[in-house]
JSON list of C-alpha atoms and ligand atoms in Angstrom, two decimals:
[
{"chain": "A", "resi": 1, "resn": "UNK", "atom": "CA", "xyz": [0.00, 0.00, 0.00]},
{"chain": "A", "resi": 2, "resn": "UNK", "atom": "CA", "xyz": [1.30, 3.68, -0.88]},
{"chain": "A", "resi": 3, "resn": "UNK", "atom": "CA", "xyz": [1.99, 5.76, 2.04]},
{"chain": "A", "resi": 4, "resn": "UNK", "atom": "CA", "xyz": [1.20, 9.60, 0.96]},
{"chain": "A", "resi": 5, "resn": "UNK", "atom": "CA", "xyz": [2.72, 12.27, 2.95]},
{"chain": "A", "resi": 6, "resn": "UNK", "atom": "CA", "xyz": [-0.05, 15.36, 1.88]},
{"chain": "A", "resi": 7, "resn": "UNK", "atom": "CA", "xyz": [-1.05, 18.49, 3.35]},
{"chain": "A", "resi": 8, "resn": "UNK", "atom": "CA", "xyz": [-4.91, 19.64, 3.44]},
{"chain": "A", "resi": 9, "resn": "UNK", "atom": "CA", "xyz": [-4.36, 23.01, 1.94]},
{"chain": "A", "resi": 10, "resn": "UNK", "atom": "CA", "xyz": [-1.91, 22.04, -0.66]},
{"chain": "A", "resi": 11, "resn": "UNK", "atom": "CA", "xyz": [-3.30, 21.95, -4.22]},
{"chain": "A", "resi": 12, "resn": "UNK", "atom": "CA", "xyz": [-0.29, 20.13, -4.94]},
{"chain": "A", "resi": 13, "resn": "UNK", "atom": "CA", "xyz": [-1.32, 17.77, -2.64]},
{"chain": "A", "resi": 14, "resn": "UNK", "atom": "CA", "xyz": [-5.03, 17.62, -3.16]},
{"chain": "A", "resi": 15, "resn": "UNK", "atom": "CA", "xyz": [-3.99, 16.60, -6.95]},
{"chain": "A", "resi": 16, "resn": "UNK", "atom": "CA", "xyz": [-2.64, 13.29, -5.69]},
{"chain": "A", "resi": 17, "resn": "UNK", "atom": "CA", "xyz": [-5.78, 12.79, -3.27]},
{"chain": "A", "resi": 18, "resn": "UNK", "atom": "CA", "xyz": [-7.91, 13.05, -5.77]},
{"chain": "A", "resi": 19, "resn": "UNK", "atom": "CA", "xyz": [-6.27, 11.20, -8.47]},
{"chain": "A", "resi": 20, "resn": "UNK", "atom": "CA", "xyz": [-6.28, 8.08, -6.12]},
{"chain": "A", "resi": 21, "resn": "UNK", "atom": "CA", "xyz": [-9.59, 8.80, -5.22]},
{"chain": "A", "resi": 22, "resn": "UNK", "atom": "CA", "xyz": [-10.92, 8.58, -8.58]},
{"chain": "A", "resi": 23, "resn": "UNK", "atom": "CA", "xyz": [-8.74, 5.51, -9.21]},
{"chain": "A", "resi": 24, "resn": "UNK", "atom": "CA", "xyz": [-10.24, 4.16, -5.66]},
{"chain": "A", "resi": 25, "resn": "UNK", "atom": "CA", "xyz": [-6.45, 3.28, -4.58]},
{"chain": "A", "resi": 26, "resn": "UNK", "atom": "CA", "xyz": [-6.54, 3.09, -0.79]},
{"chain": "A", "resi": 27, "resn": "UNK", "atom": "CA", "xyz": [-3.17, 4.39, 0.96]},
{"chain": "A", "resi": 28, "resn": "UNK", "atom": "CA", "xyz": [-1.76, 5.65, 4.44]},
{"chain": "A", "resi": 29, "resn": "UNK", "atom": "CA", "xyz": [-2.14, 9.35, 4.70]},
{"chain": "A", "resi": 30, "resn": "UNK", "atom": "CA", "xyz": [0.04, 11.08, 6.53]},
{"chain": "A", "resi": 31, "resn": "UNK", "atom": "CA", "xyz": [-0.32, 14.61, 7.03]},
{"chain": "A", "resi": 32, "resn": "UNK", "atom": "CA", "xyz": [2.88, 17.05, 7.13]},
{"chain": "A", "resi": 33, "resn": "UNK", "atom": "CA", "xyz": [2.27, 20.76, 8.36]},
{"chain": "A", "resi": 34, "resn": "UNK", "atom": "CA", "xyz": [4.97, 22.66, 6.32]},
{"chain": "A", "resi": 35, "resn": "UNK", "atom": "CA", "xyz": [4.08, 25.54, 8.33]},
{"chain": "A", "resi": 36, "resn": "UNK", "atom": "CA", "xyz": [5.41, 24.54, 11.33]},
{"chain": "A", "resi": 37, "resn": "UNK", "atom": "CA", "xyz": [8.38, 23.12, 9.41]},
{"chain": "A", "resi": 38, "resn": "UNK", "atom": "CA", "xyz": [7.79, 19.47, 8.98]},
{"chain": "A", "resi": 39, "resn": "UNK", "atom": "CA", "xyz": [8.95, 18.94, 5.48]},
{"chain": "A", "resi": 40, "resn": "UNK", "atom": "CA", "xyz": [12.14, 19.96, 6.65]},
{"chain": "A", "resi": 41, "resn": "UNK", "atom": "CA", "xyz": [12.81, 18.05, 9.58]},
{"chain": "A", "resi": 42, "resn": "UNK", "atom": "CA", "xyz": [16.32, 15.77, 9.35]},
{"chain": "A", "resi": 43, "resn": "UNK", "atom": "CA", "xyz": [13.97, 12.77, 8.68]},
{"chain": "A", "resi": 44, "resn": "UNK", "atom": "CA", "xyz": [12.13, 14.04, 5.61]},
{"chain": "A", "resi": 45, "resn": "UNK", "atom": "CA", "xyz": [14.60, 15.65, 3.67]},
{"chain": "A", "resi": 46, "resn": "UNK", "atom": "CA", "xyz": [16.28, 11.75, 3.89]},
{"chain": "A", "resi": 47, "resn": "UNK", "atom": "CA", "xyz": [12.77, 11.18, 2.24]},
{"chain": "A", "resi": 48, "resn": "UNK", "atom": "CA", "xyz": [12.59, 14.40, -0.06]},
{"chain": "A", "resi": 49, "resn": "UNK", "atom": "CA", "xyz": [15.54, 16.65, -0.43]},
{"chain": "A", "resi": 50, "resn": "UNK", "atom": "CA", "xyz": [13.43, 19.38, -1.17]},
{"chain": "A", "resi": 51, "resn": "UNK", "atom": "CA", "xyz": [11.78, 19.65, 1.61]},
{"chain": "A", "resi": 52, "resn": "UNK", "atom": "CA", "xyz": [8.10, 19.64, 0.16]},
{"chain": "A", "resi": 53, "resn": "UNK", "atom": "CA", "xyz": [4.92, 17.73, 0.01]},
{"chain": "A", "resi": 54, "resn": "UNK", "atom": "CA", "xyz": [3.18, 15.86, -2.06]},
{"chain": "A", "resi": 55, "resn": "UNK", "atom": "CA", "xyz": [5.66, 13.17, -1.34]},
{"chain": "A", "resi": 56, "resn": "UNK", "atom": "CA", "xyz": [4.78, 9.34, -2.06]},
{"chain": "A", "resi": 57, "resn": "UNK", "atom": "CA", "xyz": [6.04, 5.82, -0.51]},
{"chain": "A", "resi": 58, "resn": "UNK", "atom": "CA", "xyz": [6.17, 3.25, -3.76]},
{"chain": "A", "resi": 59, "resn": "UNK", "atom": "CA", "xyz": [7.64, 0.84, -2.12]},
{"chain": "A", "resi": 60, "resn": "UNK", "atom": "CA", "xyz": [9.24, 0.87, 1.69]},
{"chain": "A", "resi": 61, "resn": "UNK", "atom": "CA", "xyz": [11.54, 3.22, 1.29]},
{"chain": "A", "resi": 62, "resn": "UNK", "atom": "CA", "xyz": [11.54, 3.98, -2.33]},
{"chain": "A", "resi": 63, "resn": "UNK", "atom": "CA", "xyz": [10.22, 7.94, -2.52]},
{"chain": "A", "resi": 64, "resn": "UNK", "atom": "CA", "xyz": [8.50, 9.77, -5.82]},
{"chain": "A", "resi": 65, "resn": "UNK", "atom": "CA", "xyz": [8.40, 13.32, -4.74]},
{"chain": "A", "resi": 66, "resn": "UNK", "atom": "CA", "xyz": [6.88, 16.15, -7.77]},
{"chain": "A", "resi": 67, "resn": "UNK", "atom": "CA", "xyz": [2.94, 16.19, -7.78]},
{"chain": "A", "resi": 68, "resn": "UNK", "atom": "CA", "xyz": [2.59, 15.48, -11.52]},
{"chain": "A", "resi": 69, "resn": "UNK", "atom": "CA", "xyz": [5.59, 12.78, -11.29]},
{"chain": "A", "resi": 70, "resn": "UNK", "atom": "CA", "xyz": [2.96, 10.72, -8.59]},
{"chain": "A", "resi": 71, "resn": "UNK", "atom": "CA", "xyz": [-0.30, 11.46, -10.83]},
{"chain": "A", "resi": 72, "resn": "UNK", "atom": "CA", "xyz": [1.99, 9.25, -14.12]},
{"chain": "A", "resi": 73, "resn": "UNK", "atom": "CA", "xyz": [3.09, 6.86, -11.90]},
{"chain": "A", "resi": 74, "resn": "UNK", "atom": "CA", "xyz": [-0.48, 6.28, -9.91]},
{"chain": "A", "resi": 75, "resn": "UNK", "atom": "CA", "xyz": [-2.50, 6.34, -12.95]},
{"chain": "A", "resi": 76, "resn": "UNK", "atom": "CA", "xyz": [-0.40, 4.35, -15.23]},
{"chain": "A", "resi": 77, "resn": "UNK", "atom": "CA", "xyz": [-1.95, 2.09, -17.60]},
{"chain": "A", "resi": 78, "resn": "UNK", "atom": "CA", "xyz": [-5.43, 3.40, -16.85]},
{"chain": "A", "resi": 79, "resn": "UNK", "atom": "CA", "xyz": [-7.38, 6.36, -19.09]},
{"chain": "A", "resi": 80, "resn": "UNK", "atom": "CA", "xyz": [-6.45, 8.62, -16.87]},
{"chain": "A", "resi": 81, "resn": "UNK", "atom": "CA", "xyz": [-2.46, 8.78, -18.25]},
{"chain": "A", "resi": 82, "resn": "UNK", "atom": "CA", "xyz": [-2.70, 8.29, -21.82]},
{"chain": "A", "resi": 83, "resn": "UNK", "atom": "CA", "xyz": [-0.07, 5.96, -23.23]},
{"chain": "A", "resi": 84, "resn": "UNK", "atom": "CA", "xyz": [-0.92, 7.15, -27.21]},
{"chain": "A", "resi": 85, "resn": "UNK", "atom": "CA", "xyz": [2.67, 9.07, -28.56]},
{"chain": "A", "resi": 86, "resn": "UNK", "atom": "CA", "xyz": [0.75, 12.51, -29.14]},
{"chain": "A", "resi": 87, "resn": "UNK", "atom": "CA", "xyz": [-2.33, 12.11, -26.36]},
{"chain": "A", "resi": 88, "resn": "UNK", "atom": "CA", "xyz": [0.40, 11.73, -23.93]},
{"chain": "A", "resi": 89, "resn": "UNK", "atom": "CA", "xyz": [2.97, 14.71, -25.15]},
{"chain": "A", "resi": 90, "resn": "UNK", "atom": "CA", "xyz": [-0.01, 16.90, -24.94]},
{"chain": "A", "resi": 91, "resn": "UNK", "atom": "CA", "xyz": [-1.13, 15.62, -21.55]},
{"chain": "A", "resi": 92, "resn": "UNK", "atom": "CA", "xyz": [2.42, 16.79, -20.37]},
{"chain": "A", "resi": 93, "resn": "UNK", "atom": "CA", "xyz": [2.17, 20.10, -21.98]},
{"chain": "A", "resi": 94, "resn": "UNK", "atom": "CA", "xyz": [-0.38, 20.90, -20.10]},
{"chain": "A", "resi": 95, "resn": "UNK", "atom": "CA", "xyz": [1.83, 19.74, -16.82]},
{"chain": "A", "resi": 96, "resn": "UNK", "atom": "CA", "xyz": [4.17, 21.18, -17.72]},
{"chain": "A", "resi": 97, "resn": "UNK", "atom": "CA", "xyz": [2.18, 24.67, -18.09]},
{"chain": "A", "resi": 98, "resn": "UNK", "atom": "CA", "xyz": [0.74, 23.88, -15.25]},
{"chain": "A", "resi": 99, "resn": "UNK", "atom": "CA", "xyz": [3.78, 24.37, -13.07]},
{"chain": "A", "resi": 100, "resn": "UNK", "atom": "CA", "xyz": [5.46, 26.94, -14.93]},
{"chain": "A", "resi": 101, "resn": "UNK", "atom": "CA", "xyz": [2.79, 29.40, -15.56]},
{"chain": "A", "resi": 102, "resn": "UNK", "atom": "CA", "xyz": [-0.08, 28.53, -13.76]},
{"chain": "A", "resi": 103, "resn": "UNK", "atom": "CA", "xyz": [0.97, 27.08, -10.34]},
{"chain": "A", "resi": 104, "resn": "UNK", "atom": "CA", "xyz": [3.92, 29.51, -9.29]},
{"chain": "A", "resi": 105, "resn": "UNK", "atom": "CA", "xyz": [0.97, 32.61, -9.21]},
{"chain": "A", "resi": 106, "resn": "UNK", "atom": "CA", "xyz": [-2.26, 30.87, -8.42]},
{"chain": "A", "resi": 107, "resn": "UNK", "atom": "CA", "xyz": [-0.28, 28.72, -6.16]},
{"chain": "A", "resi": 108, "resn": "UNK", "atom": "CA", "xyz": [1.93, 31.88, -4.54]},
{"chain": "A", "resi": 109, "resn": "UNK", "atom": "CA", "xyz": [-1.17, 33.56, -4.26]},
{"chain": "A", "resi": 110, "resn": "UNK", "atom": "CA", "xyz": [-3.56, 30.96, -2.42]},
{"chain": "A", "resi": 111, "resn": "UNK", "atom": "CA", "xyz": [-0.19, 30.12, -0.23]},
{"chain": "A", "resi": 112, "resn": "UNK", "atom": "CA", "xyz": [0.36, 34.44, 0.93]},
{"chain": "A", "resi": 113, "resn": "UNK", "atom": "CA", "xyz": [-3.25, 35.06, 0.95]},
{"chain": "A", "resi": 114, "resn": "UNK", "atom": "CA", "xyz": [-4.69, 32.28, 2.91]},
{"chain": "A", "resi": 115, "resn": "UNK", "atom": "CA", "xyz": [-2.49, 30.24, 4.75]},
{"chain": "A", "resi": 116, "resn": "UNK", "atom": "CA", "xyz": [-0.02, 32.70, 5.88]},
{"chain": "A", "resi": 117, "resn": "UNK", "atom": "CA", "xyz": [-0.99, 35.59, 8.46]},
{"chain": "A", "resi": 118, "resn": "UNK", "atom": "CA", "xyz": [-0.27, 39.07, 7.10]},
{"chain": "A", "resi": 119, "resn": "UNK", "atom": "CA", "xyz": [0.59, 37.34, 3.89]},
{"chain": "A", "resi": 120, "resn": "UNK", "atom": "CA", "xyz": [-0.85, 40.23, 1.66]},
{"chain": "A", "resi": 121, "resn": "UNK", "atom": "CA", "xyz": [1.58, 42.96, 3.01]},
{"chain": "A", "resi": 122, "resn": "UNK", "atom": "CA", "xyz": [4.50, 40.44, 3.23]},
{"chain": "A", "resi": 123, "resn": "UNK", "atom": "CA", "xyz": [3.92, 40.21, -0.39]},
{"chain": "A", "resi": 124, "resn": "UNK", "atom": "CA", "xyz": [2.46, 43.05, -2.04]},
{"chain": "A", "resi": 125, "resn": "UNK", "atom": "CA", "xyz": [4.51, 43.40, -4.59]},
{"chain": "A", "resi": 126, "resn": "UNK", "atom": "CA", "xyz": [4.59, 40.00, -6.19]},
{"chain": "A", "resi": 127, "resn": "UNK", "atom": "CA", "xyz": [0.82, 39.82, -5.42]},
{"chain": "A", "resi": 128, "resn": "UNK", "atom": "CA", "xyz": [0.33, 42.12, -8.49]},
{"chain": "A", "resi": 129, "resn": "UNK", "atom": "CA", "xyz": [2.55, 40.06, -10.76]},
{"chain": "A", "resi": 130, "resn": "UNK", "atom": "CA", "xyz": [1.25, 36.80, -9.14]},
{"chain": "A", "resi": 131, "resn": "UNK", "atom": "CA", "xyz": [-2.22, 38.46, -10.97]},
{"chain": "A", "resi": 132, "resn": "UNK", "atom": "CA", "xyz": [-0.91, 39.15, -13.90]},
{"chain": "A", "resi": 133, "resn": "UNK", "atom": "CA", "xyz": [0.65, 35.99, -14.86]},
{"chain": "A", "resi": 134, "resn": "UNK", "atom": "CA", "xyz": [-2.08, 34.24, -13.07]},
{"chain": "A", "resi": 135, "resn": "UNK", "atom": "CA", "xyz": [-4.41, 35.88, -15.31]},
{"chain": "A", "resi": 136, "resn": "UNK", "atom": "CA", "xyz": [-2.52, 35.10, -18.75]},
{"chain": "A", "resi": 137, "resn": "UNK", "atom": "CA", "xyz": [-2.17, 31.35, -17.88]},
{"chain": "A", "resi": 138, "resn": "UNK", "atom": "CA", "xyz": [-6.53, 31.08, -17.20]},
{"chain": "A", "resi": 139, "resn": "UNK", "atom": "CA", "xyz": [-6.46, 32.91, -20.55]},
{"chain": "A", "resi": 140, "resn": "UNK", "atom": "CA", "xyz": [-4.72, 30.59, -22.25]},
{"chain": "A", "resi": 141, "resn": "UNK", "atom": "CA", "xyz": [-6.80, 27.91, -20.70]},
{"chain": "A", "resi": 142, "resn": "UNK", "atom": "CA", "xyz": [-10.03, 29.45, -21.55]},
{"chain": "A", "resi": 143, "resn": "UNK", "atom": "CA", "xyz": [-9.05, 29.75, -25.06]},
{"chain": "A", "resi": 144, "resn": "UNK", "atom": "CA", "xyz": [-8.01, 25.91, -25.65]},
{"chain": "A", "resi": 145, "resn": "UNK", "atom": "CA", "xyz": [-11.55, 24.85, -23.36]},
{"chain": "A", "resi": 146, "resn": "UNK", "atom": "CA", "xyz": [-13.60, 26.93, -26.36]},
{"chain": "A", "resi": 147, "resn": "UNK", "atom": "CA", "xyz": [-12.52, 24.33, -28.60]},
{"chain": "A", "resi": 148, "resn": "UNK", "atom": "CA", "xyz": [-12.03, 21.05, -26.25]},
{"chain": "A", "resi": 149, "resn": "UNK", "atom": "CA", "xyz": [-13.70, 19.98, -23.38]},
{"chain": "A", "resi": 150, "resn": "UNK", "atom": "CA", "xyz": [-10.53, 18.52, -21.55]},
{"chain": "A", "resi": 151, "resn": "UNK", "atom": "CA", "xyz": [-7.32, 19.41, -22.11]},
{"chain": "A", "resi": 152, "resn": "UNK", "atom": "CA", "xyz": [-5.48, 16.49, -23.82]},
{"chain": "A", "resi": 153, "resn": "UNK", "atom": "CA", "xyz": [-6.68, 13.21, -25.47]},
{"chain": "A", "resi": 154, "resn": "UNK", "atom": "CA", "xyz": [-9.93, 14.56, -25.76]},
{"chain": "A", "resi": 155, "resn": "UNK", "atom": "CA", "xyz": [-10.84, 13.01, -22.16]},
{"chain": "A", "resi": 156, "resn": "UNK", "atom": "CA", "xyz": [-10.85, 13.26, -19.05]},
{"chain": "A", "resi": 157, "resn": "UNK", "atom": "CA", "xyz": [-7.33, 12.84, -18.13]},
{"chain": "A", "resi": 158, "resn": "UNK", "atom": "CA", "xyz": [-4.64, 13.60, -14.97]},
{"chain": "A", "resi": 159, "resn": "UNK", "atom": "CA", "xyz": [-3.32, 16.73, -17.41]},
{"chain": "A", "resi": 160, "resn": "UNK", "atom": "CA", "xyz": [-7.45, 18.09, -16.21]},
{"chain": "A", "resi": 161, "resn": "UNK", "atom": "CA", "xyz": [-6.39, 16.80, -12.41]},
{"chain": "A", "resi": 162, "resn": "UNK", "atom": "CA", "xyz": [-2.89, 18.28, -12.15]},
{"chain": "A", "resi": 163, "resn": "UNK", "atom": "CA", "xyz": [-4.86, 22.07, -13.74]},
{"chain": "A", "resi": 164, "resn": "UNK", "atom": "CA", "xyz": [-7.90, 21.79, -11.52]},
{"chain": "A", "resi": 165, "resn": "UNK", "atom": "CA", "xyz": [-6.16, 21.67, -8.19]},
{"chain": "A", "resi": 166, "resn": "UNK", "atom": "CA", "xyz": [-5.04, 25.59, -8.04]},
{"chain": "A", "resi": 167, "resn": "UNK", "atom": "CA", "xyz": [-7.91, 26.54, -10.97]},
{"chain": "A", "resi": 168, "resn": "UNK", "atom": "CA", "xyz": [-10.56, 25.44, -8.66]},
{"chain": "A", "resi": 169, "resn": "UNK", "atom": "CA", "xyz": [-9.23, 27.71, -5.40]},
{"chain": "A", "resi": 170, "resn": "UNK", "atom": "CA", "xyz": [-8.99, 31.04, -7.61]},
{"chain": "A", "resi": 171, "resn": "UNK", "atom": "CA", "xyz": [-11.46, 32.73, -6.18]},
{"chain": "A", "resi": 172, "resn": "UNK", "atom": "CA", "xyz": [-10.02, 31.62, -2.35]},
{"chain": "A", "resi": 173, "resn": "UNK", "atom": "CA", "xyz": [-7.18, 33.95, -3.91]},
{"chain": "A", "resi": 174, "resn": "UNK", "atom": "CA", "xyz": [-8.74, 36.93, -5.17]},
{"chain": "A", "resi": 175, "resn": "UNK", "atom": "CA", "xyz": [-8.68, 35.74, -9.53]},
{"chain": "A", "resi": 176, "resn": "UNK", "atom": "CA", "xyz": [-12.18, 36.48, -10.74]},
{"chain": "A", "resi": 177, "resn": "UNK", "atom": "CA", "xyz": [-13.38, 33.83, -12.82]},
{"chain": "A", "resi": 178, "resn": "UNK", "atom": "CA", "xyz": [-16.61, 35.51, -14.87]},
{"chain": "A", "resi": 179, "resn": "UNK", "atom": "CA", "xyz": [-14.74, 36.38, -17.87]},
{"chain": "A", "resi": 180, "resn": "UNK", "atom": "CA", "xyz": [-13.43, 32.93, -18.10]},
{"chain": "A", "resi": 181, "resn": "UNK", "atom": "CA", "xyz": [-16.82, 30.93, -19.27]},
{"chain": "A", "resi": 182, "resn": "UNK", "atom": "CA", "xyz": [-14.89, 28.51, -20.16]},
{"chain": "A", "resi": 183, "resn": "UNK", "atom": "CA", "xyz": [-13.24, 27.25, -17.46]},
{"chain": "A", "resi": 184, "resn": "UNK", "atom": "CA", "xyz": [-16.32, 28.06, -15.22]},
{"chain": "A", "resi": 185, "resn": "UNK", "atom": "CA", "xyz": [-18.11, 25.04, -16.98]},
{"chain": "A", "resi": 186, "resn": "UNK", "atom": "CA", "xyz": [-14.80, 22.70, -17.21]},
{"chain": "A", "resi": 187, "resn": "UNK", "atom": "CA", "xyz": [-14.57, 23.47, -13.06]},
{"chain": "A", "resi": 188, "resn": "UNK", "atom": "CA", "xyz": [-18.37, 22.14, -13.12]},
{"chain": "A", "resi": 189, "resn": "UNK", "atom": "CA", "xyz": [-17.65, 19.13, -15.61]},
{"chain": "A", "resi": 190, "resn": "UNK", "atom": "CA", "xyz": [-14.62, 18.12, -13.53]},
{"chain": "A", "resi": 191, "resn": "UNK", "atom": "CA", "xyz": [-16.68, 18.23, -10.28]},
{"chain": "A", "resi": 192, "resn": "UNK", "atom": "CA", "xyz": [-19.74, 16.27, -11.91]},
{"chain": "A", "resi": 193, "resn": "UNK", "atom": "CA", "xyz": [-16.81, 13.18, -12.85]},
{"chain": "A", "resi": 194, "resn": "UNK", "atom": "CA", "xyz": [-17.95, 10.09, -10.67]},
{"chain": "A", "resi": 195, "resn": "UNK", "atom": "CA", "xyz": [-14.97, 9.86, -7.78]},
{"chain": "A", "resi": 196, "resn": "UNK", "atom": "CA", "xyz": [-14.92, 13.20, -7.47]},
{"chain": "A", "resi": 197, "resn": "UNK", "atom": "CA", "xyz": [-13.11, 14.63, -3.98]},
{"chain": "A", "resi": 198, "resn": "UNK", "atom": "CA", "xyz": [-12.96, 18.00, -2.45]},
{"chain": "A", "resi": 199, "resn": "UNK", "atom": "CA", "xyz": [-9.77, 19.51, -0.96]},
{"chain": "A", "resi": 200, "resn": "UNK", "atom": "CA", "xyz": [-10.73, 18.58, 2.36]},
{"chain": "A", "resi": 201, "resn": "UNK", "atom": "CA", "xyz": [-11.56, 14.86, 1.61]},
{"chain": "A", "resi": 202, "resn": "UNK", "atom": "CA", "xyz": [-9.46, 12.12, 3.52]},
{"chain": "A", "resi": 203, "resn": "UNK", "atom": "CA", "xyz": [-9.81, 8.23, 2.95]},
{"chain": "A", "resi": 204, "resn": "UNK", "atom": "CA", "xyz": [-11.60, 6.65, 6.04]},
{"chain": "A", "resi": 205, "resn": "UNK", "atom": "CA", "xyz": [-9.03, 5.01, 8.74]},
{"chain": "A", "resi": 206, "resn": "UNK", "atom": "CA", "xyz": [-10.46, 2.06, 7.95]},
{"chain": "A", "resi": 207, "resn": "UNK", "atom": "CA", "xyz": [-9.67, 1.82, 4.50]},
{"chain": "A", "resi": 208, "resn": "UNK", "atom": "CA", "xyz": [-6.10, 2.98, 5.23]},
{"chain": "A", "resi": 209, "resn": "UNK", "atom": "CA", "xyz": [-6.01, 0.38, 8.01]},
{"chain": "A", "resi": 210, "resn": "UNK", "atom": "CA", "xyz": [-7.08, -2.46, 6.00]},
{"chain": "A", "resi": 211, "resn": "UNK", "atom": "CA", "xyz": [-3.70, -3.34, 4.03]},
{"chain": "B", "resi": 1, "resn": "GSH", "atom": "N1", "xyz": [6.72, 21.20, -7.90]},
{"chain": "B", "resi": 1, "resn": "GSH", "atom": "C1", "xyz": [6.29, 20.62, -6.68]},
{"chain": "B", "resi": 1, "resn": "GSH", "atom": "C2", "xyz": [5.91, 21.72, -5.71]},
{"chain": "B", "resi": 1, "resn": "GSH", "atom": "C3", "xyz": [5.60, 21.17, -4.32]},
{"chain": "B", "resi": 1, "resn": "GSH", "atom": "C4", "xyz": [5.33, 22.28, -3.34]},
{"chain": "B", "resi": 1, "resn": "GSH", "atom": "O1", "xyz": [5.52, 23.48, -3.64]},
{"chain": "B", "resi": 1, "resn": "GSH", "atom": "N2", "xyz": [4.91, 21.89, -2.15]},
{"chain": "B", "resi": 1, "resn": "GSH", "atom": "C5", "xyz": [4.63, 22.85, -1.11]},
{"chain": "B", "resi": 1, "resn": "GSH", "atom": "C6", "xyz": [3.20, 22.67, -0.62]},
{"chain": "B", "resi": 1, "resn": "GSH", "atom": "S1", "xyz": [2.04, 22.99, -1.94]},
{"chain": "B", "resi": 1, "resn": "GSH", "atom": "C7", "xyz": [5.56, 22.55, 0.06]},
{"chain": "B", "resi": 1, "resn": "GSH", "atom": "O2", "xyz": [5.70, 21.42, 0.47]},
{"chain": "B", "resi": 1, "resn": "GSH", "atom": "N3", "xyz": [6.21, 23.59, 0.62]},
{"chain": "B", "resi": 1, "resn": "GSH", "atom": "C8", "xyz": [7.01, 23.44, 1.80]},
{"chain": "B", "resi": 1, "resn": "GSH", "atom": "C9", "xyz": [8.40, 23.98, 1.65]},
{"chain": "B", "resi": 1, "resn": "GSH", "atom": "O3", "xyz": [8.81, 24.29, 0.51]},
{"chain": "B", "resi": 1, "resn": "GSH", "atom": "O4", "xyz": [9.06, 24.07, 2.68]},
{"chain": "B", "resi": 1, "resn": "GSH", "atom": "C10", "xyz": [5.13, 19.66, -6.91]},
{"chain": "B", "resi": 1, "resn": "GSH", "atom": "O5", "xyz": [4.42, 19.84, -7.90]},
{"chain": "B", "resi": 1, "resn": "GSH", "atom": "O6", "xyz": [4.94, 18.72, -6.13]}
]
């Protein structure tokens, strides 16, 4: 059984929740408060170097750290991680978008705004360029959902998973999503996908008990 060191409030985290929750994988969940420092003790960093969650046990003691890293390996061989040449190069665009333009400001922002106290004037400045960016990356996104209703493979895949997780907590960090249609109704089909999770979803203890 995977053991899954998460945090509740991290959208990196909450992408690897719900990707075994739609997959109906049971694990150990073990939750790690980076605020008070916990990815960073001596015995984690021998787990994860960097210091961060989400952070999965493969095997014992065999580590896959990287958020979109765990959604390929977890979802392997299922719809979910496409295995077709071009379905699954454009399912890693879209990662990799993810965490270069989409999760360092929508991320940033939901981290400074909500999580950490006087966060806003700690961070005024970036704030505003966390907004821009933030708001050329949903633009982007917006544009490719007029034409598709998922972004690769033409399904429901973990490229949707990996975007949703930040996309879906704009509004906890101050992005306005009304002049985004688009992604307003891809939030909504996401959500309406059977095995869907919220943020704040755990697996019972019995489940997690039962390997
Ligand atoms: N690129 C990484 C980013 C992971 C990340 O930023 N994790 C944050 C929580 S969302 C963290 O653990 N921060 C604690 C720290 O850096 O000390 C991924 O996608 O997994």
């Amino acid at each position: 059984m995977y053991t899954l060191y998460s945090m509740k409030r991290s959208g990196n985290s909450y992408k690897v929740r719900l990707t075994l929750a739609r997959l109906n994988t049971p694990y150990r969940l073990i939750e790690v408060d980076i605020l008070k420092g916990e990815s960073r003790t001596p015995d984690f960093l021998a787990k994860n170097p960097s210091g961060q969650v989400p952070l999965l046990e493969v095997a014992p003691g065999r580590h896959l750290a990287e958020s979109n890293a765990i959604l390929w390996y977890v979802a392997g061989g299922t719809s979910l991680a496409p295995d077709d040449r071009i379905e699954r190069a454009e399912a890693l665009q879209w990662m990799f978008f993810e965490q270069h333009s989409l999760e360092p400001n929508l991320g940033a922002a939901y981290f400074w705004l909500n999580l950490i106290k006087g966060g806003r004037d700690l961070q005024r400045h970036a704030l505003e360029d966390w907004m821009e960016q933030g708001y050329t990356a949903l633009s982007v996104m917006d544009k490719h959902l007029r034409d598709n209703a998922y972004f690769a493979a033409g399904h429901f895949t973990i490229a949707d998973i990996a975007l949703y997780a930040y996309t879906h907590l704009a509004h906890e960090c101050e992005y306005d999503l009304s002049a985004f249609p688009e992604i307003r109704a891809w939030l909504a089909r996401i959500e309406s996908e059977p095995g869907h999770v919220s943020m704040d979803w755990e697996p019972a203890p019995e489940a997690q008990a039962a390997e």
